[in-house]
Coordinates of C-alpha atoms in Angstrom, one line a residue:
X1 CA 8.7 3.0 28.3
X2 CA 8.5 1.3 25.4
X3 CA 9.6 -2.9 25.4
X4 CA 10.8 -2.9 21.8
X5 CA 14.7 -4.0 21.5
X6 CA 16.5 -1.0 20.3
X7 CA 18.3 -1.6 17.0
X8 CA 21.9 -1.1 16.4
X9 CA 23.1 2.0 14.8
X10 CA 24.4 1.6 10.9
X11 CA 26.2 4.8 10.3
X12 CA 28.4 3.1 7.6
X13 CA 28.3 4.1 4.2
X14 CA 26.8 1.7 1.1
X15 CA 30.6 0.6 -0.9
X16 CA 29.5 2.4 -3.9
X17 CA 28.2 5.6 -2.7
X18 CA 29.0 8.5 0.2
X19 CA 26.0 9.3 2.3
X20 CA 26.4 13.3 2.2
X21 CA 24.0 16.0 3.6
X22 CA 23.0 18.0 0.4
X23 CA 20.7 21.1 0.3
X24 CA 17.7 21.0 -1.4
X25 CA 14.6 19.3 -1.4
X26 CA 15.9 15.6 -3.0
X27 CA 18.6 15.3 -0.3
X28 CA 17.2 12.4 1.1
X29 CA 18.0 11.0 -2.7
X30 CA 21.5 12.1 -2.8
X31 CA 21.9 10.5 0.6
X32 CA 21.1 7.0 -0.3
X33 CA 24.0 6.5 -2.0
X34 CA 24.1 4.9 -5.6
X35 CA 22.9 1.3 -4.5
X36 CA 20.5 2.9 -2.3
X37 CA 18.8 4.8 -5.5
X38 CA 18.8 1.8 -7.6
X39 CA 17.3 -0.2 -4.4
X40 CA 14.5 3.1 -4.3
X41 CA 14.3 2.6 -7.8
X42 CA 13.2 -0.9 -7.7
X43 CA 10.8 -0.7 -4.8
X44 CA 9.5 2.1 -6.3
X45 CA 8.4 0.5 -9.2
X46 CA 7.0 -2.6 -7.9
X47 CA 4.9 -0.7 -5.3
X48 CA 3.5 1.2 -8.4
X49 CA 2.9 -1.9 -10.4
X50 CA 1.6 -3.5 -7.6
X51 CA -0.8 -0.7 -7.2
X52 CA -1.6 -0.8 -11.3
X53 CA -2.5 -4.4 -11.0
X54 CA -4.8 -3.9 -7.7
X55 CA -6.5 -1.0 -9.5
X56 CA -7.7 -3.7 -12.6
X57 CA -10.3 -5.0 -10.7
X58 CA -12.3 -2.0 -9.0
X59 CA -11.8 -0.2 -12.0
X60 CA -13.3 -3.3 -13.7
X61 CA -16.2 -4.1 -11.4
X62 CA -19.5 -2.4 -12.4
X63 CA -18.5 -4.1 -15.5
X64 CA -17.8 -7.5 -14.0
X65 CA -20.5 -7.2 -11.5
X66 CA -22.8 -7.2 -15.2
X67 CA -20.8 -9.7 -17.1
X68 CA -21.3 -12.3 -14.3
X69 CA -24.2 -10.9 -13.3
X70 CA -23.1 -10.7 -9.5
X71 CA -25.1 -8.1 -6.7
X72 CA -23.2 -6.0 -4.5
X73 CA -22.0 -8.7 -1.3
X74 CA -20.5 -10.2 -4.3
X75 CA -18.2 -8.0 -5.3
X76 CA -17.7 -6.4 -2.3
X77 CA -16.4 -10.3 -1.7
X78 CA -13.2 -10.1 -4.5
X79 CA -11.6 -6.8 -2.1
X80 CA -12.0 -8.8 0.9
X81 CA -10.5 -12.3 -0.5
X82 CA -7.4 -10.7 -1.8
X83 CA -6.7 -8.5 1.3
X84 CA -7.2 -11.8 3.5
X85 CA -5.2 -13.9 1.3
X86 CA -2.6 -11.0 0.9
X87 CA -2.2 -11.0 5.1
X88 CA -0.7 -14.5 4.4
X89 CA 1.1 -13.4 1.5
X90 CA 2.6 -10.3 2.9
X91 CA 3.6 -12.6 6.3
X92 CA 5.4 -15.3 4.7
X93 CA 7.0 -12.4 2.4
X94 CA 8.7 -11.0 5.5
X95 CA 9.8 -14.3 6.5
X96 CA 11.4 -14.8 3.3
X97 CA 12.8 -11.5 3.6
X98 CA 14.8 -12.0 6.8
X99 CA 15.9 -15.3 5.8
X100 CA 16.9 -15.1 1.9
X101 CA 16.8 -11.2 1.7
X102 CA 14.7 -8.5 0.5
X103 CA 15.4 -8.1 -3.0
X104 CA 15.0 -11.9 -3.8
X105 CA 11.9 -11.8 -1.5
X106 CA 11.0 -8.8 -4.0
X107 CA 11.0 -10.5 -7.0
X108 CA 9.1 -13.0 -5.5
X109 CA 6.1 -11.3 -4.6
X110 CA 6.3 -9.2 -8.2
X111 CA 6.5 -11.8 -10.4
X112 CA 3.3 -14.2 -8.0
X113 CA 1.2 -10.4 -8.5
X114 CA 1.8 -10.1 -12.3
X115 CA 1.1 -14.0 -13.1
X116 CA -2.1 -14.1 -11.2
X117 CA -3.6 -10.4 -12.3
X118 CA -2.6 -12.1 -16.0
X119 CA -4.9 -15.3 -15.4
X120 CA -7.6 -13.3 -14.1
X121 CA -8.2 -11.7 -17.9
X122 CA -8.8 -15.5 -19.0
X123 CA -11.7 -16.7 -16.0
X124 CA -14.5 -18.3 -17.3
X125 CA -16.5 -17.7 -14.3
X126 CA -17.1 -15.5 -11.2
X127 CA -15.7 -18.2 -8.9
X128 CA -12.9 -18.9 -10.9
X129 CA -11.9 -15.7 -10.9
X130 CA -12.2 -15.4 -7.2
X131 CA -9.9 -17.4 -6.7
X132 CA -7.1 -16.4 -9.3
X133 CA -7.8 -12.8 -7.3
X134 CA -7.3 -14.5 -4.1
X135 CA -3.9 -15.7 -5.4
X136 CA -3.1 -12.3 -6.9
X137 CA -3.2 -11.3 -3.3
X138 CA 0.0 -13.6 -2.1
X139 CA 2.5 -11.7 -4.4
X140 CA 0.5 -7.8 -3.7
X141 CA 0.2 -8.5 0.6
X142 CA 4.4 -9.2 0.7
X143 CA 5.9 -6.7 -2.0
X144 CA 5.0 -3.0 0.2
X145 CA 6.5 -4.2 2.9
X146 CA 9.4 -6.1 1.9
X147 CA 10.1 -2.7 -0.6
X148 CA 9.9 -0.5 2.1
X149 CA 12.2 -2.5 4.6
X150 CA 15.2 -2.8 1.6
X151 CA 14.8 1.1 0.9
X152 CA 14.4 1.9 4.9
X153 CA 17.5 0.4 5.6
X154 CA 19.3 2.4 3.2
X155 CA 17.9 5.8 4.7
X156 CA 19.1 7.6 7.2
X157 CA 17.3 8.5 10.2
X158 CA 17.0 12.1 9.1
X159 CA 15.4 11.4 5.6
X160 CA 13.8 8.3 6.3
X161 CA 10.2 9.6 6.6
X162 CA 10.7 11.2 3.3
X163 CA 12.7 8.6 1.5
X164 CA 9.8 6.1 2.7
X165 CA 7.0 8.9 1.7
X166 CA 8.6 8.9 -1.4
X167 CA 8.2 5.0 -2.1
X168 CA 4.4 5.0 -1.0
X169 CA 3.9 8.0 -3.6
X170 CA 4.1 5.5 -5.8
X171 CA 0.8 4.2 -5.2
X172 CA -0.5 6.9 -6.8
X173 CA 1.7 7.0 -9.7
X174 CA 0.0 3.1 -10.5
X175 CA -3.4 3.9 -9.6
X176 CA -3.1 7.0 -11.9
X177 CA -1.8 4.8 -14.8
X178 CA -4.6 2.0 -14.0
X179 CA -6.9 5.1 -14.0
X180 CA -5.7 6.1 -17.8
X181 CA -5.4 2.2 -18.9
X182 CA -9.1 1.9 -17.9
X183 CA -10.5 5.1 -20.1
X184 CA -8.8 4.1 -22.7
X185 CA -9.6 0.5 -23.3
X186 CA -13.4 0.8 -21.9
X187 CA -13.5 3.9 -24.3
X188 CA -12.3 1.9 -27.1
X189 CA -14.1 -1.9 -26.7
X190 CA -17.0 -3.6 -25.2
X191 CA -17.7 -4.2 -21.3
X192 CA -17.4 -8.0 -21.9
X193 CA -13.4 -7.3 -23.3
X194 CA -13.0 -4.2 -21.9
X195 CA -12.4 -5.6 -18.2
X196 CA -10.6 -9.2 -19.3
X197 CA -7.6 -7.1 -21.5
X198 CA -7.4 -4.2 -18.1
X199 CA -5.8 -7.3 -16.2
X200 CA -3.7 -8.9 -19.3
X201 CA -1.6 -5.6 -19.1
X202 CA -0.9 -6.7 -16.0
X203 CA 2.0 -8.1 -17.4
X204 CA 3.6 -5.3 -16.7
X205 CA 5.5 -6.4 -13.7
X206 CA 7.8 -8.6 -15.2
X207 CA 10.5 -6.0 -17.2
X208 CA 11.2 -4.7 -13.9
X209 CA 12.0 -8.2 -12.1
X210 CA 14.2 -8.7 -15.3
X211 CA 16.1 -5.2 -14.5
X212 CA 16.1 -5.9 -10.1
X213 CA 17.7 -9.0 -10.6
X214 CA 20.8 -7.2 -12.1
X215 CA 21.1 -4.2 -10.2
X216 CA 19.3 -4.3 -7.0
X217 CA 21.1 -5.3 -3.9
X218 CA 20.2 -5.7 -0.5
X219 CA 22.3 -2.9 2.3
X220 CA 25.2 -4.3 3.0
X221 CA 25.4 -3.5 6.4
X222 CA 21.7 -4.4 7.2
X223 CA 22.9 -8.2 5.8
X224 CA 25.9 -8.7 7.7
X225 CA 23.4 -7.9 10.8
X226 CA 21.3 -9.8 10.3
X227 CA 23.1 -12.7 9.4
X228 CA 24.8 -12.8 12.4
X229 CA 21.7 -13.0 14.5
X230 CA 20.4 -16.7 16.2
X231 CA 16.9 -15.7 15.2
X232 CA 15.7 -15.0 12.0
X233 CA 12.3 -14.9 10.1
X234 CA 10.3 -16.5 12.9
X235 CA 6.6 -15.4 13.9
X236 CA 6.9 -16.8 17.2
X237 CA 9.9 -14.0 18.2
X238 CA 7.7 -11.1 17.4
X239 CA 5.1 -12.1 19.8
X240 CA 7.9 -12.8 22.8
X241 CA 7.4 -10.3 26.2
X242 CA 10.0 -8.3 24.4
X243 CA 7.1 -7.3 21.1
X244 CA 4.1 -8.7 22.1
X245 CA 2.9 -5.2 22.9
X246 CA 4.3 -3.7 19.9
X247 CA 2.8 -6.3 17.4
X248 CA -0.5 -5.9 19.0
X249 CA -0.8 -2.2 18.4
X250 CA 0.7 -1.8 15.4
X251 CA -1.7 -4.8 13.8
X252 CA -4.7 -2.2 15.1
X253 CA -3.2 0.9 13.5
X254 CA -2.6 -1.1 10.4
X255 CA -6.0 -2.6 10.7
X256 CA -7.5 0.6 11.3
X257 CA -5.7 2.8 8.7
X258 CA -6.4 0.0 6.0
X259 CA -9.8 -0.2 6.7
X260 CA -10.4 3.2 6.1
X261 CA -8.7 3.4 2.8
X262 CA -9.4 0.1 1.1
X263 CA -13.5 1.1 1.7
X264 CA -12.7 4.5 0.0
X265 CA -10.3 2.6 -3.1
X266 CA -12.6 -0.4 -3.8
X267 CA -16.1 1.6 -3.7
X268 CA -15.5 5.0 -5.0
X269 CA -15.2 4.2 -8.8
X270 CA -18.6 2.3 -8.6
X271 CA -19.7 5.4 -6.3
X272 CA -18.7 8.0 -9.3
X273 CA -20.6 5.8 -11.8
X274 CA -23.9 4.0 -10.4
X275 CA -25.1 6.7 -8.0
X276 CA -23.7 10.1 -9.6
X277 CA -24.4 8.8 -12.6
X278 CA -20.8 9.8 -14.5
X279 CA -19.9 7.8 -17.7
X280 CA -16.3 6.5 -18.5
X281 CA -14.7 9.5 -19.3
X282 CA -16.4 11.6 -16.5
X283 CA -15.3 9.3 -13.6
X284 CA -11.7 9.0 -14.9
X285 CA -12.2 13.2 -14.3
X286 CA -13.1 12.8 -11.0
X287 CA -10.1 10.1 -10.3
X288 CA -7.7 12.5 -11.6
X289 CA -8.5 15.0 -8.7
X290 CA -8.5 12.3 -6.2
X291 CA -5.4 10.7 -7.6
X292 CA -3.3 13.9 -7.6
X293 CA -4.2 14.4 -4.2
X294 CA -3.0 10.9 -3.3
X295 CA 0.1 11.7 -4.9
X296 CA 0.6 15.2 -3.2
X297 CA -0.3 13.5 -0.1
X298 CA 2.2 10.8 -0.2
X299 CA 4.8 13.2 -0.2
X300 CA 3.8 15.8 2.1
X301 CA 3.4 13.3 4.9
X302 CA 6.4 11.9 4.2
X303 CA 7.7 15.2 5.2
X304 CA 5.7 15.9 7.9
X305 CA 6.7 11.9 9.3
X306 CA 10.1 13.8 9.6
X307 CA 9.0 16.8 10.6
X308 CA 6.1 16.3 13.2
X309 CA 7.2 12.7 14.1
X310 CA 5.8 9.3 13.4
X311 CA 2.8 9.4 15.6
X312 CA 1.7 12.9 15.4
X313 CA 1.4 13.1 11.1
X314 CA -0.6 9.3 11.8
X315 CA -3.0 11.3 14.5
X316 CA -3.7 14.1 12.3
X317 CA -4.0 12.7 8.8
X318 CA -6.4 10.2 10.6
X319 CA -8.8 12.9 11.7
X320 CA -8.9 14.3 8.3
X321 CA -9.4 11.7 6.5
X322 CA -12.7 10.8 8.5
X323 CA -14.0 14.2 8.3
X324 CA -13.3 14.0 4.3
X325 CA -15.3 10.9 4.0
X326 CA -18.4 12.3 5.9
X327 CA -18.0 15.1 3.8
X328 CA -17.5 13.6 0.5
X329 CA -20.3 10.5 1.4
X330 CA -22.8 13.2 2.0
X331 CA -22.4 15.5 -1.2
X332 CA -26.3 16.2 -1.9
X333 CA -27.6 15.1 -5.3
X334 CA -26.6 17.7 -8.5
X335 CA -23.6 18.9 -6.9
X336 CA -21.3 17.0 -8.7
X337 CA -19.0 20.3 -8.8
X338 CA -18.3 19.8 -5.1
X339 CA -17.8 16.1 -5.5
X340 CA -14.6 17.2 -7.9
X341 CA -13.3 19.5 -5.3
X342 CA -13.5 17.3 -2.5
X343 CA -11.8 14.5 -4.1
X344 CA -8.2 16.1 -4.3
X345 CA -8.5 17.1 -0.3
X346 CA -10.3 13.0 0.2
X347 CA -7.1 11.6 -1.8
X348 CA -4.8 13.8 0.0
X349 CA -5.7 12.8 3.4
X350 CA -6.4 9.7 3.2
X351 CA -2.4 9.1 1.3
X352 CA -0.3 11.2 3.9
X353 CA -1.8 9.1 6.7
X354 CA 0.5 6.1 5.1
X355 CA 3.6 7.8 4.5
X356 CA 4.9 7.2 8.0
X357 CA 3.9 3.8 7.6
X358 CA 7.3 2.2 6.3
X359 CA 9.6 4.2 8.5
X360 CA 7.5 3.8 11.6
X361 CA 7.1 0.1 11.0
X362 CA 10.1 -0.7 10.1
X363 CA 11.5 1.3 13.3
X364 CA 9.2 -1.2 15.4
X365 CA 11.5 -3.7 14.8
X366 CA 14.8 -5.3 15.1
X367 CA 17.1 -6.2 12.1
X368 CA 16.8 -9.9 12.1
X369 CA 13.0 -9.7 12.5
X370 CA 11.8 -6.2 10.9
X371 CA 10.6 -8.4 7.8
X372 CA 8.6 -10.9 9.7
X373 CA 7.4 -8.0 12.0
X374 CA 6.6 -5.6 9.6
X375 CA 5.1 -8.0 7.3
X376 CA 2.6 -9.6 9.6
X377 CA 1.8 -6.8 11.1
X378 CA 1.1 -4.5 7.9
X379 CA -0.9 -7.1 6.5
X380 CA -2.3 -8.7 9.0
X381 CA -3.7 -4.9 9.5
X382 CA -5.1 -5.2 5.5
X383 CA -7.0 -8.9 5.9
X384 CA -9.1 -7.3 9.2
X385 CA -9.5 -4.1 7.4
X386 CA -10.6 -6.1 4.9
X387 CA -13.9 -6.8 6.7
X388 CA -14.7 -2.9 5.6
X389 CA -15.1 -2.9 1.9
X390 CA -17.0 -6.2 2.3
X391 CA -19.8 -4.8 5.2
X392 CA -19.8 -1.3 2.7
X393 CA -20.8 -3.8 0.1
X394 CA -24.0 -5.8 1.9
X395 CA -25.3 -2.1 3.3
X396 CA -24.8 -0.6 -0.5
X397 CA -28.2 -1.9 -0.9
X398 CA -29.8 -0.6 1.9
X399 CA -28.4 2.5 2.0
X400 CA -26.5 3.1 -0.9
X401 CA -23.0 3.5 -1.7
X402 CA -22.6 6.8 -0.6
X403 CA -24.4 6.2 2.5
X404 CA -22.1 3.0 3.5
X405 CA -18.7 4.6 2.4
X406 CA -19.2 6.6 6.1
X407 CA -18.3 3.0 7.6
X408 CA -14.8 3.6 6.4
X409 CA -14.5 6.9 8.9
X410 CA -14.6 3.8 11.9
X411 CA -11.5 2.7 10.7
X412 CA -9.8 6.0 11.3
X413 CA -10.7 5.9 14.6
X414 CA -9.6 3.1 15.6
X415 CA -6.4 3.4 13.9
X416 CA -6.0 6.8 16.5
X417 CA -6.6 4.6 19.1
X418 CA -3.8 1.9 18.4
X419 CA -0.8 5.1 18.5
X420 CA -1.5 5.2 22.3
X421 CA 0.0 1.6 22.6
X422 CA 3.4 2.7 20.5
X423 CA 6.6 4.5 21.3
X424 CA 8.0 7.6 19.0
X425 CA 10.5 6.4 17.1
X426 CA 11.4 9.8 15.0
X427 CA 15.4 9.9 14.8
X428 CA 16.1 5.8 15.3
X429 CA 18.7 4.5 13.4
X430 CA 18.8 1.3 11.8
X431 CA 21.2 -2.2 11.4

């Protein structure tokens, strides 16, 4: 039986919009109402800037590793400092979110992301820039999950694995962009500028805090609940009898899930290029095959989250995305042809797995504390999954790249594990 509080039912309807059942494939858009699409709309974009501005620095790194003349534990070191920093980040986001709201929380963690991937163009030095990426990390740990919570409680039960699927897609949309950005400028100026002007357009971010500010508004339902609750935004309620359970497991899944994919996003670009030996140009290929797989991925687990249920799309995109790393880790030498193949069914896999992430999480919790919980749980997931990219990184020189990106198939595993300590929580409304 499972000891998490169940949430009151919202069935009203947002004041500017009708919540309708329409046929057709975007009737989970229909169904969010008007505020609801402009809410979508801003966590949307965020998440996909947010994923623009991550993307500058792996994108960047065989470069930066040169510039500062760094070895592999080195820059293996920049994923993990940002994902730890980003659990503290993306915890005291979802604080912020249950007590000031989830747009203004929002903006928050957009504008910290933009103004620290800006400074990192204008380091002098590796350490420097360490920490300006460590500080990056507050504003990119809080903005997924407090996006995902304002969107989620718009969406209905019916189309929330979608509407949420929908959100993460985005991910792809900003690594696909950061993917572009990085041909271009490294096809067009030197290694030592190339790298510092990929994080000054990460600027980016702040058009779109100028346009939420205007027209993005927290459910109004969703506030006057939580409003009226005694306990708020506090990390000492989501590890009561009540959650403790539920905060423990989902921190492994997260932890596992994370793992897996931050190996696979921070390793693979310097993967393509030191040990396949593909130049600029050729690598962007290759991320354009894993990128559209990402993308596909994001919304057909999404689907399937509504379909087959939180736990089940979580269990079976977990198993495929560890056999796709084995697979695509052990791609013999000259067959670069397969390693283009494999990267659409790799990117697929390893995206769906997260589509259920912002409707199951968010489900985990009650209204008053689904920031807080959601938050620290999410990201405290991403700063012990960031142990992975960082362990890939000090046995790249052992035994290769390649060779160390099968760690990331442990994380899978143990995010498999973690469902067993979780209730279902396909159909739950939310207040």
């Amino acid at each position: 039986m499972s000891t998490t509080p169940p949430p009151q039912a919202l069935t009203t309807d947002p004041p500017t919009g009708e919540l309708t059942e329409k046929e057709g494939a975007l009737d989970w858009l229909h169904a969010l109402g008007p505020r609801g699409r402009r809410a979508f709309a801003g966590a949307f974009g965020g998440y996909a800037l947010d994923s623009y501005d991550y993307f500058t620095l792996p994108l960047s790194m065989v470069a930066l590793a040169a510039y500062f003349g760094l070895d592999s534990g080195q820059t293996g070191l920049f994923t993990t400092v940002t994902l730890v920093v980003s659990a503290v980040g993306g915890a005291l986001a979802g604080v912020i979110a249950d007590r000031v709201g989830r747009v203004k929380a929002l903006m928050i963690t957009v504008i910290t992301y933009a103004v620290f991937t800006v400074a990192c163009g204008f380091a002098p030095n590796y350490e420097t820039l360490l920490v300006f990426r460590a500080l990056q990390g507050l504003g990119f740990g809080g903005e997924w999950a407090v996006g995902a919570i304002l969107v989620a409680e718009y969406a209905s039960a019916k189309h929330r694995g979608r509407t949420l699927g929908a959100v993460q897609s985005s991910w792809a949309v900003g690594w696909a962009l950061a993917a572009i950005m990085y041909t271009l400028v490294f096809s067009f100026a030197s290694d030592d500028l190339a790298w510092r002007i990929m994080f000054w357009t990460g600027a980016l971010p702040a058009l779109l805090v100028i346009w939420m500010r205007r027209r993005v508004h927290d459910a109004p339902q969703a506030v006057a609940v939580r409003e009226q609750s005694t306990e708020k935004g506090s990390f000492t309620a989501i590890f009561k009898p009540g959650l403790l359970r539920t905060t423990i497991f989902a921190g492994l899944l997260s932890t596992g899930v994370q793992g897996g994919y931050y190996t696979l996003a921070t390793w693979v670009p310097t993967y393509l290029k030191s040990e396949r030996g593909l130049s600029v140009v050729g690598t962007g290929g290759y991320l354009t095959f894993l990128i559209s797989g990402a993308f596909l991925g994001y919304l057909t687990g999404g689907y399937l989250t509504d379909r087959l249920g939180r736990k089940r799309n979580i269990w079976l995109f977990a198993l495929l995305s560890a056999v796709c790393i084995l697979a695509y880790a052990n791609i013999p030498d000259g067959a670069n042809g397969l390693l283009l193949v494999l990267g659409f069914p790799l990117g697929f896999c390893m995206s769906a797995i997260f589509s259920g992430f912002g409707s199951f999480l968010s489900e985990l919790y009650p209204t008053a504390l689904r920031g807080t919980g959601q938050g620290f749980t999410y990201n405290t997931g991403r700063a012990v999954g960031a142990v992975f990219p960082t362990t890939v990184g000090f046995l790249a020189d052992s035994w290769g790249v390649g060779g160390a990106l099968v760690f990331g198939a442990i994380g899978y595993g143990i995010a498999a594990l973690a469902l067993f300590g979780l209730p279902e929580t396909k159909g739950r409304e939310l207040a």
